[in-house]
Amino acid sequence: MNICIVAGARPNFIKVAPIVRAIENAARAGENISCQLVYAGREDDPSLEPSLFTDLQMNPPQFFLGVDSTSLNEITGRVMGEFEAYLNQHPTDVVIVVDDLASTMAAAIVTKKQGIMLAHLVAGTRSFDIKMPKEINRLVIDGLSDLLFTAGDGASNIATREGVQLSQIYKVGNILIDSLRFNHDRWIKPDVFEKLGLEEKKYIVFTLNRKKLIAEEQHLAELMTAILSHTADMPVLAPLRTSAREAVEKSVPASLKQRISFIPPLPYLEFGWLTAHAAGVITDSGNVAEEATFNAVPCITLNSYTEHIETVQKGSNVLVGEDPQLLADNVQLMVNGKWKSSSLPDRWDGRAADRIVQILISTVKA
């Protein structure tokens, strides 16, 4: 069985790595199974630092589609053309697509037009806001997929309500947790920790990626004021990429600049250590919120929804939308150590990838 795994952005590789390992383990155990990893972007993509693949203990993608546009429609069209060419040249039994990007949707469409089995990793996630491009991607990908791999009951129920047959839905668990469990004992304390004189559980990590938040200067200034005005003596550490860093630096009032330290983005294993030992995390990233729940670290998410509601229902995550007052209130709770209790959601056991591979083996054989 030849499996093609399509990744569209850097965070996808953290979810893909456990599946690649599980496929390799199955092949060593005698199963007729192999995989090829395809990246929608370019080989020189600056977000794919070499340490990423070293940290994840996986090989870089074997194929790059070379698409680097910022236009969602252009990405969709170009990925469709490039991925069609790939499939015409490489016999493939199953294509696995990850998450909800434009490139993910494009690969899904081409896969079904070629009559190839399609599996969607992290299926059934919804914001219920059809104005969001990613929501359209999710609906299209799940509607086309033969196999929907969901993280929990909530996502499985959504797929069922939308008419997907129960035989197509598999609650495999949260694949991100496979990587966290695999790497938990491999975290590396970053040099910046000592340089800044930080102490464990006495600092806050802040990340920002959403283009909408970065672009709204006045609103971002209100959010940063809400954060930094209520952290008392607890420093805020911000490992941000260029556009986010520039926007945040511009938005922070001069009187509060000493409370935040900007550092370059960290390698995966160093970032994992930093967030695992923080007093709290403030982020707009679903992946970072999931990591915080796994580590039982208080987390504030700057969004009104999350792909994994279990991080709120059972975990350490709180949604504040983009409300400065609600953000400020929760920052105070975080700093004062008055956070809610949390637990690990169902099937966050690090075995999602093994379940996925066994399902693929049994399905293709059938």
Coordinates of C-alpha atoms in Angstrom, one line a residue:
M1 CA 0.0 0.0 0.0
N2 CA 1.4 3.4 -1.1
I3 CA 0.3 6.3 1.1
C4 CA 0.9 9.9 0.2
I5 CA 0.7 12.4 3.1
V6 CA 0.2 16.0 2.2
A7 CA 1.4 18.8 4.5
G8 CA 0.5 22.4 3.7
A9 CA 2.3 24.4 6.5
R10 CA 4.9 24.0 9.2
P11 CA 2.5 23.0 12.0
N12 CA 1.3 20.0 9.9
F13 CA 4.6 18.2 10.3
I14 CA 4.1 18.0 14.1
K15 CA 0.9 16.0 13.4
V16 CA 2.4 14.1 10.5
A17 CA 5.6 12.8 12.2
P18 CA 3.8 10.2 14.4
I19 CA 2.0 8.7 11.4
V20 CA 5.3 8.4 9.4
R21 CA 6.8 6.6 12.4
A22 CA 3.8 4.3 12.7
I23 CA 4.0 3.4 9.0
E24 CA 7.7 2.7 9.3
N25 CA 7.1 0.5 12.3
A26 CA 4.3 -1.4 10.5
A27 CA 6.6 -1.9 7.5
R28 CA 9.3 -3.3 9.8
A29 CA 6.7 -5.7 11.2
G30 CA 6.1 -7.1 7.8
E31 CA 3.1 -5.1 6.5
N32 CA 3.2 -4.1 2.8
I33 CA 3.0 -0.4 3.5
S34 CA 5.1 2.7 2.7
C35 CA 4.6 6.5 2.6
Q36 CA 5.8 9.6 0.8
L37 CA 5.6 13.0 2.3
V38 CA 4.6 15.9 0.0
Y39 CA 4.9 19.6 1.0
A40 CA 2.7 22.1 -0.8
G41 CA 5.3 24.9 -0.4
R42 CA 8.9 25.5 -1.5
E43 CA 12.0 23.6 -0.5
D44 CA 13.5 26.8 0.7
D45 CA 10.5 27.8 2.8
P46 CA 12.1 29.8 5.7
S47 CA 9.6 28.4 8.2
L48 CA 11.0 24.9 7.7
E49 CA 14.2 25.3 9.5
P50 CA 16.4 22.1 9.4
S51 CA 16.1 21.7 13.1
L52 CA 12.4 21.0 12.8
F53 CA 12.9 17.6 11.1
T54 CA 15.8 16.8 13.4
D55 CA 13.7 17.6 16.5
L56 CA 10.8 15.6 15.2
Q57 CA 13.1 12.7 14.2
M58 CA 11.7 12.5 10.7
N59 CA 13.1 13.0 7.2
P60 CA 12.1 16.1 5.3
P61 CA 9.5 15.8 2.6
Q62 CA 10.5 13.8 -0.5
F63 CA 8.5 16.1 -2.8
F64 CA 7.8 19.9 -2.8
L65 CA 5.0 21.3 -4.9
G66 CA 6.7 24.7 -4.8
V67 CA 3.6 26.9 -4.3
D68 CA 4.3 30.0 -2.3
S69 CA 1.5 32.5 -3.1
T70 CA -0.4 34.4 -0.4
S71 CA -3.7 34.4 -2.5
L72 CA -5.9 31.6 -1.3
N73 CA -7.5 31.1 -4.7
E74 CA -4.1 31.1 -6.4
I75 CA -2.8 28.5 -3.9
T76 CA -5.8 26.3 -4.5
G77 CA -5.4 26.4 -8.3
R78 CA -1.6 25.9 -8.3
V79 CA -1.7 23.1 -5.8
M80 CA -4.3 21.3 -7.8
G81 CA -2.2 21.5 -10.9
E82 CA 1.0 20.4 -9.2
F83 CA -0.5 17.7 -7.1
E84 CA -2.3 16.2 -10.1
A85 CA 1.1 16.0 -11.8
Y86 CA 2.5 14.2 -8.8
L87 CA -0.3 11.6 -8.6
N88 CA 0.1 10.9 -12.4
Q89 CA 3.7 10.1 -11.8
H90 CA 3.5 8.2 -8.4
P91 CA 1.1 5.3 -7.9
T92 CA -0.9 6.0 -4.8
D93 CA -3.5 4.0 -2.9
V94 CA -4.4 6.5 -0.1
V95 CA -3.9 10.2 0.3
I96 CA -3.9 11.7 3.8
V97 CA -4.5 15.4 4.1
V98 CA -4.0 17.4 7.3
D99 CA -6.2 20.2 8.9
D100 CA -8.0 22.8 6.9
L101 CA -5.7 24.9 4.6
A102 CA -6.4 26.0 1.1
S103 CA -3.7 23.6 -0.1
T104 CA -5.3 20.8 1.9
M105 CA -8.6 21.4 0.2
A106 CA -6.9 21.5 -3.2
A107 CA -5.1 18.2 -2.7
A108 CA -8.4 16.6 -1.5
I109 CA -10.2 17.7 -4.6
V110 CA -7.5 16.3 -6.9
T111 CA -7.4 13.1 -5.0
K112 CA -11.1 12.4 -5.4
K113 CA -11.0 13.4 -9.1
Q114 CA -8.3 10.8 -9.5
G115 CA -10.5 8.1 -7.8
I116 CA -8.0 7.6 -5.0
M117 CA -9.0 7.0 -1.4
L118 CA -8.9 10.2 0.7
A119 CA -8.4 10.3 4.5
H120 CA -8.7 13.6 6.5
L121 CA -6.6 14.0 9.6
V122 CA -8.3 16.2 12.3
A123 CA -11.7 15.9 10.6
G124 CA -15.0 17.3 12.0
T125 CA -13.6 20.6 13.3
R126 CA -15.9 23.6 12.9
S127 CA -16.1 27.3 13.8
F128 CA -19.7 27.5 12.4
D129 CA -18.7 30.8 10.8
I130 CA -19.1 30.3 7.0
K131 CA -17.3 33.7 6.4
M132 CA -14.0 32.0 7.4
P133 CA -12.1 30.6 4.5
K134 CA -10.9 27.6 6.6
E135 CA -14.6 26.7 7.4
I136 CA -15.3 26.3 3.7
N137 CA -12.2 24.2 3.4
R138 CA -13.3 22.0 6.3
L139 CA -16.7 21.4 4.8
V140 CA -15.3 20.5 1.4
I141 CA -12.6 18.2 2.7
D142 CA -14.9 16.3 5.1
G143 CA -17.5 16.0 2.4
L144 CA -15.0 14.4 0.0
S145 CA -13.2 12.2 2.4
D146 CA -13.6 8.4 2.5
L147 CA -12.1 8.2 6.0
L148 CA -12.5 10.9 8.7
F149 CA -10.1 10.7 11.5
T150 CA -11.4 12.7 14.4
A151 CA -9.9 13.7 17.7
G152 CA -12.9 13.3 19.9
D153 CA -16.7 12.9 20.3
G154 CA -17.4 16.5 19.5
A155 CA -15.8 16.3 16.1
S156 CA -17.3 12.9 15.4
N157 CA -20.8 14.1 16.2
I158 CA -20.4 17.1 13.9
A159 CA -19.5 14.8 11.0
T160 CA -22.4 12.6 11.8
R161 CA -24.9 15.5 11.9
E162 CA -23.6 16.6 8.5
G163 CA -24.6 13.2 7.0
V164 CA -21.3 11.3 7.0
Q165 CA -21.8 7.6 7.4
L166 CA -20.7 6.2 10.7
S167 CA -18.6 3.6 8.9
Q168 CA -16.4 6.4 7.6
I169 CA -15.8 8.1 11.0
Y170 CA -13.0 7.0 13.3
K171 CA -12.3 8.6 16.7
V172 CA -8.6 8.0 16.8
G173 CA -7.7 10.7 19.4
N174 CA -5.6 13.8 19.2
I175 CA -2.6 13.2 16.9
L176 CA -0.7 16.2 18.3
I177 CA -0.5 14.4 21.7
D178 CA 1.4 11.6 20.0
S179 CA 4.2 14.1 19.2
L180 CA 4.0 15.6 22.7
R181 CA 4.3 12.3 24.5
F182 CA 7.1 11.1 22.1
N183 CA 9.1 14.3 22.7
H184 CA 8.3 15.1 26.3
D185 CA 11.6 13.7 27.7
R186 CA 13.5 15.3 24.9
W187 CA 12.6 19.0 25.6
I188 CA 15.6 21.3 25.6
K189 CA 15.9 24.3 27.9
P190 CA 16.5 27.3 25.6
D191 CA 19.6 29.5 26.2
V192 CA 17.4 32.5 26.4
F193 CA 16.0 31.2 29.7
E194 CA 19.2 31.8 31.5
K195 CA 20.1 35.0 29.6
L196 CA 16.9 36.6 30.7
G197 CA 17.2 35.4 34.3
L198 CA 13.8 33.6 34.1
E199 CA 12.5 31.2 36.8
E200 CA 10.3 28.2 36.1
K201 CA 6.5 28.9 36.6
K202 CA 7.3 32.6 36.9
Y203 CA 6.9 33.9 33.3
I204 CA 4.2 33.9 30.6
V205 CA 4.6 32.9 27.0
F206 CA 2.8 34.9 24.3
T207 CA 2.4 33.8 20.7
L208 CA 0.4 35.5 17.8
N209 CA -0.1 34.3 14.3
R210 CA -3.6 35.3 13.1
K211 CA -3.4 37.9 10.3
K212 CA -6.6 39.5 11.4
L213 CA -5.3 40.3 14.8
I214 CA -1.9 41.4 13.5
A215 CA -3.5 43.8 11.0
E216 CA -5.8 45.6 13.5
E217 CA -3.4 48.0 15.1
Q218 CA -5.7 49.8 17.5
H219 CA -7.3 46.6 18.7
L220 CA -4.0 44.9 19.1
A221 CA -2.8 47.8 21.2
E222 CA -5.8 47.3 23.5
L223 CA -5.1 43.6 23.8
M224 CA -1.5 44.1 24.6
T225 CA -2.3 46.8 27.2
A226 CA -4.8 44.4 28.8
I227 CA -2.1 41.7 29.0
L228 CA 0.9 43.8 30.2
S229 CA -1.1 46.0 32.6
H230 CA -2.1 42.9 34.6
T231 CA 1.0 40.7 34.7
A232 CA 2.4 42.5 37.8
D233 CA 6.1 41.5 38.0
M234 CA 5.8 38.4 35.9
P235 CA 7.7 38.9 32.6
V236 CA 6.1 38.1 29.2
L237 CA 8.2 36.2 26.7
A238 CA 7.2 36.6 23.0
P239 CA 8.8 34.3 20.5
L240 CA 7.3 35.9 17.4
R241 CA 8.0 35.8 13.6
T242 CA 8.8 39.0 11.8
S243 CA 5.3 40.4 10.9
A244 CA 3.8 39.6 14.2
R245 CA 6.8 40.9 16.2
E246 CA 6.7 44.2 14.2
A247 CA 3.0 44.6 14.8
V248 CA 3.2 43.8 18.6
E249 CA 6.3 46.0 19.2
K250 CA 4.4 48.9 17.5
S251 CA 1.3 48.3 19.6
V252 CA 2.8 48.1 23.1
P253 CA 2.7 51.4 25.0
A254 CA 6.1 52.8 25.9
S255 CA 5.3 52.6 29.6
L256 CA 4.8 48.8 29.3
K257 CA 7.6 47.8 27.0
Q258 CA 9.9 46.7 29.8
R259 CA 7.3 44.0 30.7
I260 CA 7.7 42.0 27.4
S261 CA 10.8 40.4 25.9
F262 CA 10.8 39.7 22.2
I263 CA 12.9 36.7 21.1
P264 CA 13.3 34.9 17.8
P265 CA 11.1 31.9 17.1
L266 CA 12.4 28.8 18.9
P267 CA 13.1 25.3 17.6
Y268 CA 10.3 22.8 18.4
L269 CA 12.0 21.1 21.3
E270 CA 13.0 24.4 22.9
F271 CA 9.6 25.9 22.5
G272 CA 8.1 22.8 24.0
W273 CA 10.3 23.2 27.1
L274 CA 9.5 26.9 27.4
T275 CA 5.7 26.5 27.4
A276 CA 5.7 23.4 29.6
H277 CA 7.5 25.3 32.4
A278 CA 5.6 28.6 32.1
A279 CA 3.1 30.0 34.6
G280 CA 0.8 30.5 31.7
V281 CA 0.4 30.8 27.9
I282 CA -1.5 33.5 25.9
T283 CA -2.0 32.5 22.3
D284 CA -4.2 32.5 19.2
S285 CA -2.9 29.0 18.2
G286 CA -5.0 25.9 18.7
N287 CA -1.9 23.7 18.7
V288 CA -0.3 25.8 21.5
A289 CA -3.5 25.6 23.5
E290 CA -3.6 21.8 23.2
E291 CA 0.0 21.6 24.3
A292 CA -0.9 23.7 27.4
T293 CA -3.7 21.3 28.3
F294 CA -1.4 18.4 28.0
N295 CA 1.1 20.1 30.3
A296 CA -1.7 21.4 32.7
V297 CA -0.4 24.9 32.1
P298 CA -3.1 27.8 32.2
C299 CA -3.9 29.0 28.7
I300 CA -5.8 32.0 27.4
T301 CA -6.8 31.7 23.7
L302 CA -7.5 34.9 21.8
N303 CA -10.3 33.5 19.8
S304 CA -14.1 32.8 20.2
Y305 CA -13.8 29.1 19.2
T306 CA -11.4 26.3 19.3
E307 CA -11.0 23.3 17.0
H308 CA -10.7 21.1 20.2
I309 CA -13.4 22.2 22.6
E310 CA -12.2 19.5 25.0
T311 CA -9.3 21.8 25.9
V312 CA -11.9 24.2 27.4
Q313 CA -14.3 21.6 28.8
K314 CA -11.7 19.4 30.4
G315 CA -8.4 21.1 29.9
S316 CA -6.6 24.3 31.0
N317 CA -7.8 26.5 28.1
V318 CA -10.1 29.6 28.3
L319 CA -11.5 31.4 25.3
V320 CA -11.7 35.2 25.6
G321 CA -12.4 36.0 22.0
E322 CA -10.9 39.4 21.3
D323 CA -12.3 41.1 24.4
P324 CA -9.7 43.2 26.2
Q325 CA -11.6 43.3 29.5
L326 CA -12.2 39.5 29.5
L327 CA -8.5 39.1 28.6
A328 CA -7.4 41.3 31.5
D329 CA -9.6 39.5 34.0
N330 CA -8.2 36.1 33.0
V331 CA -4.6 37.4 33.0
Q332 CA -5.1 38.4 36.6
L333 CA -6.4 34.9 37.5
M334 CA -3.4 33.4 35.7
V335 CA -0.8 35.6 37.5
N336 CA -2.4 35.1 40.8
G337 CA -2.5 31.3 40.5
K338 CA -6.3 31.0 40.6
W339 CA -6.8 29.0 37.5
K340 CA -9.4 26.3 37.0
S341 CA -8.5 22.6 37.5
S342 CA -7.9 20.6 34.4
S343 CA -7.6 17.0 33.2
L344 CA -6.6 15.2 30.0
P345 CA -9.4 14.6 27.5
D346 CA -10.3 11.1 26.2
R347 CA -7.8 9.4 23.9
W348 CA -5.0 11.8 24.5
D349 CA -2.8 8.7 25.1
G350 CA -0.3 9.1 22.3
R351 CA -1.6 6.2 20.2
A352 CA -3.6 8.0 17.6
A353 CA -1.1 7.3 14.8
D354 CA -1.1 3.6 15.6
R355 CA -4.9 3.5 15.3
I356 CA -4.8 5.4 12.0
V357 CA -2.3 3.0 10.4
Q358 CA -4.2 -0.1 11.6
I359 CA -7.4 1.4 10.1
L360 CA -5.7 2.1 6.8
I361 CA -4.2 -1.4 6.7
S362 CA -7.6 -3.1 7.4
T363 CA -9.6 -0.8 5.1
V364 CA -7.3 -1.2 2.0
K365 CA -7.1 -5.0 2.6
A366 CA -10.9 -5.2 2.7

